[in-house]
Coordinates of C-alpha atoms in Angstrom, one line a residue:
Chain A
X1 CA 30.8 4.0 1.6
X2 CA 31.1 1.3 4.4
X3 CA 32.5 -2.0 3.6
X4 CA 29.9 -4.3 3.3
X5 CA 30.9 -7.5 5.5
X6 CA 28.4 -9.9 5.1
X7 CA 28.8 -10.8 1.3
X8 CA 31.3 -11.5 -0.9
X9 CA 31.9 -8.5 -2.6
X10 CA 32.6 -7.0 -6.7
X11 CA 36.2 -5.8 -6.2
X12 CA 36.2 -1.9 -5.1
X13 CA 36.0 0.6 -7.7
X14 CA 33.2 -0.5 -9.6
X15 CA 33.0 -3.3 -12.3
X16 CA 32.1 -1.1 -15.8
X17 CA 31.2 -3.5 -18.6
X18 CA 33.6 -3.3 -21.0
X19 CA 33.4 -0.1 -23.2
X20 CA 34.0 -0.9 -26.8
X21 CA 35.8 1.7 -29.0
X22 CA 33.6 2.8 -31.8
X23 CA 34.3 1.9 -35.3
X24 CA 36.5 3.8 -37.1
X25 CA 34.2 5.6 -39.7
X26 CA 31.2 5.9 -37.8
X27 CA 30.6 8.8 -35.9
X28 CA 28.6 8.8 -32.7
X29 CA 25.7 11.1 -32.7
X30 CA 24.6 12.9 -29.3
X31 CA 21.1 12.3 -28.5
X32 CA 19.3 15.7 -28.9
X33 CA 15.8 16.3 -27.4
X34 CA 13.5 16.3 -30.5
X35 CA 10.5 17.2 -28.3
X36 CA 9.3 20.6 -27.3
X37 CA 10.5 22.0 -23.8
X38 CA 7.0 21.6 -22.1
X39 CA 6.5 17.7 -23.7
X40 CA 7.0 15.0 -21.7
X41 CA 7.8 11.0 -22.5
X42 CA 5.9 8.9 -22.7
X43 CA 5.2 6.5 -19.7
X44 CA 3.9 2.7 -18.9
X45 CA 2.8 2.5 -15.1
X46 CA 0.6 -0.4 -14.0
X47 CA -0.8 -1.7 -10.5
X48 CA -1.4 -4.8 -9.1
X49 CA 1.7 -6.9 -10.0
X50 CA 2.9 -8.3 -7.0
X51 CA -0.1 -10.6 -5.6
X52 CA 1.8 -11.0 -1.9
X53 CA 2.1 -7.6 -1.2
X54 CA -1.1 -5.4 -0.1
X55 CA 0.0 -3.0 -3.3
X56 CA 2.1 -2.7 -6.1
X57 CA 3.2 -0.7 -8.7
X58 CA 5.3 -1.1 -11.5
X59 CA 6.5 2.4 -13.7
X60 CA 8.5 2.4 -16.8
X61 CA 9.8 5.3 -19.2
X62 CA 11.0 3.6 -22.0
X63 CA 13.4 4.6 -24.9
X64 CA 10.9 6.8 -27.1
X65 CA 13.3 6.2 -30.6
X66 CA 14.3 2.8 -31.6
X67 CA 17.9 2.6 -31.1
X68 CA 20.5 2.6 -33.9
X69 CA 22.0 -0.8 -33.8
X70 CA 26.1 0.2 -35.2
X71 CA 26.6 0.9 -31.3
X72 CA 26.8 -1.9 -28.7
X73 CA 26.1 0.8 -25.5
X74 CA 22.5 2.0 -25.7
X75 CA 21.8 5.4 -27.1
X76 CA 19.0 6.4 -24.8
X77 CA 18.4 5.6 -21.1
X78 CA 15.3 4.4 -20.0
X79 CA 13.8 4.0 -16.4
X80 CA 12.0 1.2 -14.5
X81 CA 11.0 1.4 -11.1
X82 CA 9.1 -1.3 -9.1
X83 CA 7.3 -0.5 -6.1
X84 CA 5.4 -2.6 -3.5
X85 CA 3.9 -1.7 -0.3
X86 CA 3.1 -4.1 2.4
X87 CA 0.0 -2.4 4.8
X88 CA -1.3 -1.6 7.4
X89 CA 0.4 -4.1 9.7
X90 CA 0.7 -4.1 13.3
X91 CA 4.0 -2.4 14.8
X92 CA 6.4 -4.5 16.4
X93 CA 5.7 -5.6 20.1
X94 CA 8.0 -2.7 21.7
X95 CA 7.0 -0.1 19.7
X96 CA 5.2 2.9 21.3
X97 CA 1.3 3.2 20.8
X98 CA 0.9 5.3 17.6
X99 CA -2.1 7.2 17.1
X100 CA -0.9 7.8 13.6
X101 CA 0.3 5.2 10.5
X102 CA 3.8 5.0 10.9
X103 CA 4.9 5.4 7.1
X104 CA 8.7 4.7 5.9
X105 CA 10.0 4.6 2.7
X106 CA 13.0 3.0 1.3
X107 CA 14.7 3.4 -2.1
X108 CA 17.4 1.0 -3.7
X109 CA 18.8 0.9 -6.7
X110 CA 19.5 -2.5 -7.8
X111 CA 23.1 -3.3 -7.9
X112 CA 22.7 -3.8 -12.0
X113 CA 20.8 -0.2 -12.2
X114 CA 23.2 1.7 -13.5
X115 CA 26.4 2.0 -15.2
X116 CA 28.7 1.9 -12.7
X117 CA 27.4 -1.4 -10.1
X118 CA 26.1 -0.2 -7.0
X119 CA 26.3 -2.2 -3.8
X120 CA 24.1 -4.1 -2.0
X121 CA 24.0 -1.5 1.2
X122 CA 21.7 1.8 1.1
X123 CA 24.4 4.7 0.4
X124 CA 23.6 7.8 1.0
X125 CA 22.0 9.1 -2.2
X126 CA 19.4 6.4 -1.4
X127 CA 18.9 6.7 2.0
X128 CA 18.5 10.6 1.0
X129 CA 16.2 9.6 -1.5
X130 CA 13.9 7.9 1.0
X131 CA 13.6 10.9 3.1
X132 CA 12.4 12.8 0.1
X133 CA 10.2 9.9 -0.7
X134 CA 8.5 10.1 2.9
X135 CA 8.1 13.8 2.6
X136 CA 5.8 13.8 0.0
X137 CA 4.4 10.6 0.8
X138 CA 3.7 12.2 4.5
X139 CA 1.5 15.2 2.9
X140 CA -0.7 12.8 1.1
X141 CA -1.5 9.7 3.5
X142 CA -4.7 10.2 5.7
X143 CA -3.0 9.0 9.2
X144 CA -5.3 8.7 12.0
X145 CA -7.8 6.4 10.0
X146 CA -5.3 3.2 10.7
X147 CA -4.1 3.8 14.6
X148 CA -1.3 1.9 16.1
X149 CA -0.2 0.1 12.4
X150 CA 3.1 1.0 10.1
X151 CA 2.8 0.7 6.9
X152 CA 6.5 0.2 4.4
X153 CA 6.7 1.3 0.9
X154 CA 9.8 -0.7 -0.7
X155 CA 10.9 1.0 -4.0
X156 CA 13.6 -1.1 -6.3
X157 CA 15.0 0.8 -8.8
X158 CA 15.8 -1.6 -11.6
X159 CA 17.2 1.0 -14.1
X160 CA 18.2 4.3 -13.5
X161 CA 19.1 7.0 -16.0
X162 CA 22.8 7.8 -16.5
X163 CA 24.1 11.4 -15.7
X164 CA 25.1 11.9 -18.8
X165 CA 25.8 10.3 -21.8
X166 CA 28.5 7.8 -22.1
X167 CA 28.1 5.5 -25.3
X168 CA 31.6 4.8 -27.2
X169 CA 33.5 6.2 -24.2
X170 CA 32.5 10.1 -24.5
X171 CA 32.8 11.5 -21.3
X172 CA 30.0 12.1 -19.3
X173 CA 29.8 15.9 -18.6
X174 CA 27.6 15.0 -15.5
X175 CA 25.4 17.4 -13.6
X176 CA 23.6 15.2 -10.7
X177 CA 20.2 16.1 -12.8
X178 CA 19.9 12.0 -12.9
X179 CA 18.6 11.2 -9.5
X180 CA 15.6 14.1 -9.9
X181 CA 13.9 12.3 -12.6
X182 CA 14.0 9.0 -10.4
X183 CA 12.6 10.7 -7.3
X184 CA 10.0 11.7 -9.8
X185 CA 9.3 8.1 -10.6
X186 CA 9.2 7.1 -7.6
X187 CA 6.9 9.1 -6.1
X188 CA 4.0 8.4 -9.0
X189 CA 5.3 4.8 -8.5
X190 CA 4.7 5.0 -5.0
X191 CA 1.7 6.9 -4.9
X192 CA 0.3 4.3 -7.5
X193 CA 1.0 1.6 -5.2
X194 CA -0.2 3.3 -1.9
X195 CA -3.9 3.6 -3.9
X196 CA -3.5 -0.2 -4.8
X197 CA -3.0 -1.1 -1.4
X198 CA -6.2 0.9 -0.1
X199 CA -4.7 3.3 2.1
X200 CA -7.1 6.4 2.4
X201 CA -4.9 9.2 0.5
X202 CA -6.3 13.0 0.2
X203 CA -5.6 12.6 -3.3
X204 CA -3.4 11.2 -6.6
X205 CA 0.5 12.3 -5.8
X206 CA 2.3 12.7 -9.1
X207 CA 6.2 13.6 -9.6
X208 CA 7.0 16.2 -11.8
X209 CA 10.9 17.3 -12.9
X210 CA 11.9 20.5 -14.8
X211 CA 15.6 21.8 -15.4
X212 CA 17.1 25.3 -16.3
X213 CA 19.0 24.5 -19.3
X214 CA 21.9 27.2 -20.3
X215 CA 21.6 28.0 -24.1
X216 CA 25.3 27.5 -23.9
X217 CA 27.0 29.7 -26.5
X218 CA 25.0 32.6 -26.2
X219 CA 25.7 33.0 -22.3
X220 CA 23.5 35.3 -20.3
X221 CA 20.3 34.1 -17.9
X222 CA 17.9 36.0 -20.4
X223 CA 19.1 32.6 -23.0
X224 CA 18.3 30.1 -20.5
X225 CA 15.2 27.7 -21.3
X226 CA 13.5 25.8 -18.9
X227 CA 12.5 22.4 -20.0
X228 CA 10.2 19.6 -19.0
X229 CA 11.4 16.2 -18.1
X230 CA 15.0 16.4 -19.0
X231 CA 16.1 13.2 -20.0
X232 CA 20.2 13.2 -18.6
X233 CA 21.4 12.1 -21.7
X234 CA 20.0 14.8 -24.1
X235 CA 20.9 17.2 -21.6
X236 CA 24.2 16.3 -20.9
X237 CA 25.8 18.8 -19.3
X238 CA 23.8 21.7 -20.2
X239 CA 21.7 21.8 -17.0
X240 CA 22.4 24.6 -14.6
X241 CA 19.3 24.2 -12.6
X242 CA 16.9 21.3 -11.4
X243 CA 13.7 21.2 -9.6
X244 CA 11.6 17.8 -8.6
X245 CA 8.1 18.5 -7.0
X246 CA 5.3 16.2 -5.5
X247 CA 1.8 17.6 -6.7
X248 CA -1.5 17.2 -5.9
X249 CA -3.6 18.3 -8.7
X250 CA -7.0 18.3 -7.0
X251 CA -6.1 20.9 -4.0
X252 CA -3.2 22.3 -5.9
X253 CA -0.7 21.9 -3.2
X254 CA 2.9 20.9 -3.1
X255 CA 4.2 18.1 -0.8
X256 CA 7.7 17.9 -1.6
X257 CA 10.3 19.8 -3.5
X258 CA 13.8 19.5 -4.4
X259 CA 15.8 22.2 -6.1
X260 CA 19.1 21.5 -7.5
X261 CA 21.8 24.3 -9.2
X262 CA 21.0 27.9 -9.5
X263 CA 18.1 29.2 -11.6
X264 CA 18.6 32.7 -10.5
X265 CA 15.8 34.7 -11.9
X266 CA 14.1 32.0 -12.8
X267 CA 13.3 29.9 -10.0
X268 CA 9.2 30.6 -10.2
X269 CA 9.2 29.3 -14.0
X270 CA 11.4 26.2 -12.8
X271 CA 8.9 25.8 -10.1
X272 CA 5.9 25.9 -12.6
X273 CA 7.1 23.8 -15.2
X274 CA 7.7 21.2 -13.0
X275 CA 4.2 21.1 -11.5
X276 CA 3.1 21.6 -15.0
X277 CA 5.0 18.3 -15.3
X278 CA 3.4 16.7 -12.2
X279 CA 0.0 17.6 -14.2
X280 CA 0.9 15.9 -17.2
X281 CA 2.2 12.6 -15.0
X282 CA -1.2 12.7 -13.0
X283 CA -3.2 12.0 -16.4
X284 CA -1.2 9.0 -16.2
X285 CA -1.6 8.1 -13.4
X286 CA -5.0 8.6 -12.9
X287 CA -5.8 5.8 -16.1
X288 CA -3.2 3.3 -14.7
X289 CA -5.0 3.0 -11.0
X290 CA -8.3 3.1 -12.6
X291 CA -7.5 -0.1 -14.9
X292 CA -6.5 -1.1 -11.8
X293 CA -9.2 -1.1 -9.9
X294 CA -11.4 -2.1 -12.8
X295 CA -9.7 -5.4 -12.6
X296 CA -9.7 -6.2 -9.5
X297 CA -13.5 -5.2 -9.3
X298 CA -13.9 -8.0 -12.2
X299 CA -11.8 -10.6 -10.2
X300 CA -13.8 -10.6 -7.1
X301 CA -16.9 -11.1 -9.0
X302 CA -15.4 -14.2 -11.2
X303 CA -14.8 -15.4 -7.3
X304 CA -18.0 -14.6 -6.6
X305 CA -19.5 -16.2 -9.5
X306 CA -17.7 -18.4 -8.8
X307 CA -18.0 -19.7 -5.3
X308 CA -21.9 -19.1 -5.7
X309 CA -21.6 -22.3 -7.9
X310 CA -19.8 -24.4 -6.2
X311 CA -21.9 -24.2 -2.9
X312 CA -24.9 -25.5 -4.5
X313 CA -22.8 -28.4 -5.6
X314 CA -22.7 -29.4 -2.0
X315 CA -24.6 -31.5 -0.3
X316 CA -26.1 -30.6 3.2
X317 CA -23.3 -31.9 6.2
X318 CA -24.7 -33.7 9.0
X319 CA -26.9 -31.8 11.5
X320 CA -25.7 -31.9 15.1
X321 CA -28.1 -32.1 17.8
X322 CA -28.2 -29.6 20.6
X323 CA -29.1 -30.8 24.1
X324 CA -28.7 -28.1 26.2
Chain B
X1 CA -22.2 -6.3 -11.3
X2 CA -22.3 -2.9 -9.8
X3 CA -22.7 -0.4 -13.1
X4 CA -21.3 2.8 -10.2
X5 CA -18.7 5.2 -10.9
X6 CA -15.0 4.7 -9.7
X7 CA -14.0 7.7 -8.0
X8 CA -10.1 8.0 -7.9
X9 CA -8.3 9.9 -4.2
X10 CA -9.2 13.6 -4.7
X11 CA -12.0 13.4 -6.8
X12 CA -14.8 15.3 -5.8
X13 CA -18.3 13.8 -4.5
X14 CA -20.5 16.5 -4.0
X15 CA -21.6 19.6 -1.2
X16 CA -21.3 19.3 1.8
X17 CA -24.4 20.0 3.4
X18 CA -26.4 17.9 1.1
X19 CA -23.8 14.8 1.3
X20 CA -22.7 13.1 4.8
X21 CA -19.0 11.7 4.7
X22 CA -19.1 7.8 4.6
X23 CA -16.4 5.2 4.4
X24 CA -13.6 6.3 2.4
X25 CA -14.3 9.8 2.1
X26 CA -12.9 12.9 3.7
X27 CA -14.1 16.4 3.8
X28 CA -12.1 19.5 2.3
X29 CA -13.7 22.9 2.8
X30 CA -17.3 22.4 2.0
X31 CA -17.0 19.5 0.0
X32 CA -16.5 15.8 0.0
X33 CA -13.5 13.9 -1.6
X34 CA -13.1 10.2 -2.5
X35 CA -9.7 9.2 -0.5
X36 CA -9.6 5.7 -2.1
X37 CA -10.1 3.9 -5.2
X38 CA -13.5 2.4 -6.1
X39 CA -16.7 2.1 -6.7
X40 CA -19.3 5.3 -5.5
X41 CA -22.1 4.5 -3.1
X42 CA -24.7 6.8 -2.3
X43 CA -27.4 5.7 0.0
X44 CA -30.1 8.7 0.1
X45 CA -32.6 8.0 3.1
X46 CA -36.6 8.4 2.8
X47 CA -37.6 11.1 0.8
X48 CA -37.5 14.2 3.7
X49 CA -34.6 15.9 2.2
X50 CA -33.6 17.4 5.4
X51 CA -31.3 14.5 6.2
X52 CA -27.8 14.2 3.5
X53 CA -27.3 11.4 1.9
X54 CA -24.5 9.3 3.1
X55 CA -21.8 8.9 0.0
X56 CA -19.4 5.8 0.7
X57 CA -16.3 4.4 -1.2
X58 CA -16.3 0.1 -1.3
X59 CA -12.7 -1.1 -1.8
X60 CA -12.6 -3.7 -4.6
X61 CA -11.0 -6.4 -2.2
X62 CA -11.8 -6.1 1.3
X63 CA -14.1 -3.5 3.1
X64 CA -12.0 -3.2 6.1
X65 CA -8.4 -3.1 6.4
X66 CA -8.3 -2.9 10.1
X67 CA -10.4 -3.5 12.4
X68 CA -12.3 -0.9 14.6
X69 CA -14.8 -0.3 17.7
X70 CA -17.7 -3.0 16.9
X71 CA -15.8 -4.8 14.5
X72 CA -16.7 -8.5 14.6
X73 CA -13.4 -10.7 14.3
X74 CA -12.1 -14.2 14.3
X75 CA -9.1 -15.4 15.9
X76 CA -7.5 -18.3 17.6
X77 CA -6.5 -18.4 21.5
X78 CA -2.7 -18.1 21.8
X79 CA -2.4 -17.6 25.7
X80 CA -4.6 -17.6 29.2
X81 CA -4.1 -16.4 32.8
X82 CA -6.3 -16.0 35.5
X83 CA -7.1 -12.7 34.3
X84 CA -7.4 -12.6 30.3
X85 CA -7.0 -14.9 27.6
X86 CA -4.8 -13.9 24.4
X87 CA -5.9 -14.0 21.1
X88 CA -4.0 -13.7 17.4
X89 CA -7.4 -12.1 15.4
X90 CA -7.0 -14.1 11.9
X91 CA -9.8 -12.5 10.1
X92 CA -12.5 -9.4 10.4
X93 CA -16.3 -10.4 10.1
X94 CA -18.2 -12.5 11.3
X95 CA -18.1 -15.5 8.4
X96 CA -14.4 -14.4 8.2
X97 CA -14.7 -12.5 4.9
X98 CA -11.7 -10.3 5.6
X99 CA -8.4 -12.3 5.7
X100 CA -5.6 -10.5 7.5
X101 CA -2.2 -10.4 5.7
X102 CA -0.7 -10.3 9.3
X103 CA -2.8 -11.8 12.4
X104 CA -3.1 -8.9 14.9
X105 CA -3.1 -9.6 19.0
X106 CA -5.7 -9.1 21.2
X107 CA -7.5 -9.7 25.1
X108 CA -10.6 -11.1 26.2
X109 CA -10.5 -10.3 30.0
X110 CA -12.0 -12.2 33.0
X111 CA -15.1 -9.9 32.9
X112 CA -15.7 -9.5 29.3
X113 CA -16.3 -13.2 28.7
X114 CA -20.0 -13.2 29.6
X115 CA -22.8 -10.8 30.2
X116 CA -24.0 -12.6 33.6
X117 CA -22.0 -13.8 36.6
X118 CA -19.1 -12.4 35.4
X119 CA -17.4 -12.7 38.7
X120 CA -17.7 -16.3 38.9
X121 CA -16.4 -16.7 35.2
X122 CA -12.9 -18.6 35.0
X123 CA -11.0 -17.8 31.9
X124 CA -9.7 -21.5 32.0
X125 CA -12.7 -23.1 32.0
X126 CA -13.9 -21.2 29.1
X127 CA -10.8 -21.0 26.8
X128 CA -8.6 -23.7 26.0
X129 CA -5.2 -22.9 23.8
X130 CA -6.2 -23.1 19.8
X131 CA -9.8 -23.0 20.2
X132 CA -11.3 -20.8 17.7
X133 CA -13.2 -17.8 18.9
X134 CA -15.6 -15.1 17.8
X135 CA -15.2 -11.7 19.7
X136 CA -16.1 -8.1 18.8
X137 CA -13.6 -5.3 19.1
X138 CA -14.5 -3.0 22.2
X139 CA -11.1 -0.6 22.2
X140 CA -8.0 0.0 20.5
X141 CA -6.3 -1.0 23.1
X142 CA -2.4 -0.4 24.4
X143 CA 0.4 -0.3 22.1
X144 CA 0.4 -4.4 22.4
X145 CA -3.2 -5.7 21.9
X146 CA -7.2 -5.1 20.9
X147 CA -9.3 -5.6 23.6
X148 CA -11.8 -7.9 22.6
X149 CA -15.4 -9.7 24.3
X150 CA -17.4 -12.4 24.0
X151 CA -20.5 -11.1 26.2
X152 CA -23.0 -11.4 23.7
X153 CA -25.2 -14.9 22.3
X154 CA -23.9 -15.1 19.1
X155 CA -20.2 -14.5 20.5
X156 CA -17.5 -17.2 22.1
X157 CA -15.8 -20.6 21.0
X158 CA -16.9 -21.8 17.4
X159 CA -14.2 -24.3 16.7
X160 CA -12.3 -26.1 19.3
X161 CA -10.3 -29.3 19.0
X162 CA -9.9 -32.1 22.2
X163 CA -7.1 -33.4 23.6
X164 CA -7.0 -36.9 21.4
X165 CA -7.4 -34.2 18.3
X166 CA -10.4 -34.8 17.1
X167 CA -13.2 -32.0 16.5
X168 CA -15.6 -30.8 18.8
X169 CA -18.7 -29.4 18.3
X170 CA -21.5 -27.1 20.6
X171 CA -24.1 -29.0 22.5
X172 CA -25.1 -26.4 24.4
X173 CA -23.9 -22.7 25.1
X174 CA -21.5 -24.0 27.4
X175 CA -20.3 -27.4 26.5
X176 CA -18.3 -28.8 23.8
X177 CA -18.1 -32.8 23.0
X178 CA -15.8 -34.6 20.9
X179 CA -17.2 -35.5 17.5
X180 CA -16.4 -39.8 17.0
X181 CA -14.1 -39.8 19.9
X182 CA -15.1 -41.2 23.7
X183 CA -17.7 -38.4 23.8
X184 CA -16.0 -36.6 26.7
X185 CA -17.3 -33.3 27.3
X186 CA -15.9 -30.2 27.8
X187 CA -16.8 -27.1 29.1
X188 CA -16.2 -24.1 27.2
X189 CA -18.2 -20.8 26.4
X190 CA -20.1 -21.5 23.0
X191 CA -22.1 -20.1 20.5
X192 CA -25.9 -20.1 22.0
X193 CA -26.8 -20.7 17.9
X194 CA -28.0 -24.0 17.0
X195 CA -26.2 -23.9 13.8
X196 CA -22.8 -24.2 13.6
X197 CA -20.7 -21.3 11.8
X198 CA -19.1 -21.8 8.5
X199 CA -15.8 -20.6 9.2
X200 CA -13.9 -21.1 5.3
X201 CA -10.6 -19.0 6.3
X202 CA -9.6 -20.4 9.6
X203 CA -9.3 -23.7 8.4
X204 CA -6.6 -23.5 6.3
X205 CA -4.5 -21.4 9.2

């Protein structure tokens, strides 16, 4: 990772809060999915909470269990992205005429996000995430309707699910299935946002995630069970396979995909669970931007209301007389 | 208010031969599809039925983002030459309704400033630096700027401020005279209207 010169920096290496050694007769408890394989979490998403940009969205899964309190590292991860997007604005004055919205995407986790601090500068996973970001974000914007404009979508990442599990120092088994459940996130955040912000869009983008997870003792692909929205810290190292899609429900299409692992004979199941999970998202989705809209439909016509009043208050302001 | 639907991006508004595509709609196959978020609009024309029914999308805040080709606009004179005067366009309509997050350049050249006598037109005697203009959007433009004109009655200077800074106001279409001050004149192009335009947003800029 490059050195980050224009701050004073954590020292290298990462600054873990302290992990605290569990007492001695309790006995940590892996979180197991209760849920069935095709259920998903339940999510919070709303629009409209950044007044200064043109749109915003803010997405949220949160822990779906209250958490048992004998443990000072939480038991379940939860995720909460913020998105905001600032458009259509004009490009910058040496930028080539563009017949086209110039659309870019950036993700960051915030340096607090996870477990282990993250810096201040993109690093690759981030910058990688973007690209994915664009590419489904790409597939859904309607272009040529705003000519010679760019248009950013800024994506802060304010929690991020763990790999793995990690509470009372267990190791975390990894996997990298983490970072498919945020892209997932963000593109429903950032499609919400996109639709707060006005931009013409062929239709309602949702994220969807599905993972091959190995039955484990049993062995053999024929034991394998693909699930819906893995949560990383049920799954901890179980998952052989991941799959993250961008899914647009109305024309039935796919954006943007992102396999992970090998599902061998299973990749078309992985592929249809996770649009099944995109399906499930869009339901979402679809509420959040309405209530959305709904409200902001109400606030112009307090202003209106509003404003109607106060013009009557006025009196008439002095007539100027034209002599030409 | 307005008791109409909300359509969400990808909903479907109806056949195509029997619907027109409006504002904030886009054709897929045979049939139309809301591509924003809001309220449905269908204006059906007089009874014939030969001719479809335009179905339009209203966005809750602002009906345009951007402006286009006949887009009245608002903006503030930044720069002149001999040849063109530059404007920063503040805010789309013609009261202003549309506030621009970010103002947007634009041109009004030599011979778009009036409709007669355009050669003998001088862009210096008709634009001053921070007068307030009205304009309507003729092209895109270059990568760099609108291309804007004031060639029309209701079009040209609406606010303008003199050089002791008080406010001017329109005597006639082409002169402006200072309001209280010495009552010096000055020439400018301005509105032919007798009434002055309310212009809310451009005051606080």
């Amino acid at each position: 990772m490059q050195t980050d010169r224009r701050r004073l920096n954590a020292p290298p290496g990462g600054t873990t809060p302290p992990v605290f050694a569990a007492p001695p007769d309790t006995k940590l408890h892996r979180p197991t999915r209760t849920r069935k394989p095709d259920e998903h979490r339940k999510l919070f998403l709303r629009t409209g909470i950044v007044p200064s940009a043109s749109g915003s969205a803010y997405y949220e899964i949160p822990p779906q269990e209250p958490q048992p309190t004998a443990l000072l590292v939480p038991q379940r991860s939860s995720l909460k992205i913020t998105c905001t997007v600032h458009g259509p604005r004009p490009l910058p004055r040496n930028a080539a005429f563009s017949p086209n919205l110039l659309l870019s995407a950036h993700v960051k986790f915030a340096p607090f996000a996870t477990q282990n601090r993250r810096g201040y500068v993109r690093d690759a996973s981030e910058r990688d995430l973007g690209a994915h970001l664009e590419t489904a974000l790409r597939g859904v914007v309607i272009g040529e309707r705003f000519p010679k404009s760019g248009c950013e979508v800024v994506l802060t990442i304010l929690e991020g699910e763990e790999d793995g599990w990690g509470a009372g120092g267990a190791e975390i088994k990894g996997g990298g299935g983490g970072i498919m459940t945020v892209l997932a996130g963000c593109i429903t955040a950032a499609s919400a946002a996109l639709v707060d912000a006005g931009i013409d869009c062929v239709d309602l983008i949702s994220g969807g995630v599905a993972a091959v997870k190995d039955a484990g003792k049993h062995g053999g692909q024929e034991d394998a069970v693909v699930v819906l929205d893995p949560a990383p810290s049920e799954h901890d190292g179980e998952i052989t396979a991941a799959c993250v899609v961008g899914y647009l429900q109305s024309r039935d299409e796919v954006t943007e995909m992102w396999m992970k692992g090998d599902a061998g004979a299973q990749v078309q199941t992985l592929i249809d669970e996770a649009v099944k999970a995109a399906s499930l998202v869009r339901a979402v989705l679809a509420e959040a931007v309405k209530d959305g809209v709904q409200a902001k439909i109400d606030e112009a016509e307090d202003d209106a209301a509003m404003t109607g009043s106060a013009k009557e208050g006025k009196g008439k302001s002095k007539e100027v007389v034209m002599t030409g | 208010m307005s008791s109409n639907a909300i359509a969400l991006p990808g909903q479907d508004l109806g056949g195509e031969p029997s619907n027109t595509v409006g504002a904030g709609t886009h054709i897929y196959g045979d049939h139309l599809f809301a591509s924003i978020a809001g309220p449905v609009h269908t204006t059906t024309p007089n009874p014939p039925s030969k001719t479809p029914s335009i179905v339009s999308i209203t966005r809750p805040t602002a009906a345009l983002l951007l402006p286009e080709v006949g887009t009245t606009v608002l903006g503030r004179v930044t720069r002149t030459n001999a040849r063109q005067a530059n404007f920063a366009i503040l805010a789309l309509g013609s009261t202003g309704d549309v506030v621009l997050a970010e103002p947007l350049p634009a041109i009004i050249r030599q011979q778009d400033i009036r409709l007669t006598e355009i050669d003998k037109v001088t862009v210096a005697g008709s634009f001053r630096v921070g007068d307030v203009v009205r304009a309507v959007v003729i092209s895109l433009g270059d990568e760099r700027a609108y291309f804007a004109s004031t060639a029309r009655d209701e079009l040209g200077v609406v606010m303008a401020v003199s050089e002791g800074g008080n406010r001017m106001v329109p005597i006639s279409w082409r002169e402006f005279e200072e309001v209280g001050g010495r009552g010096r004149k000055r020439r400018g192009r301005s509105l032919r209207l007798f009434e002055c335009a309310r212009v809310k947003a451009i005051q606080q800029c």
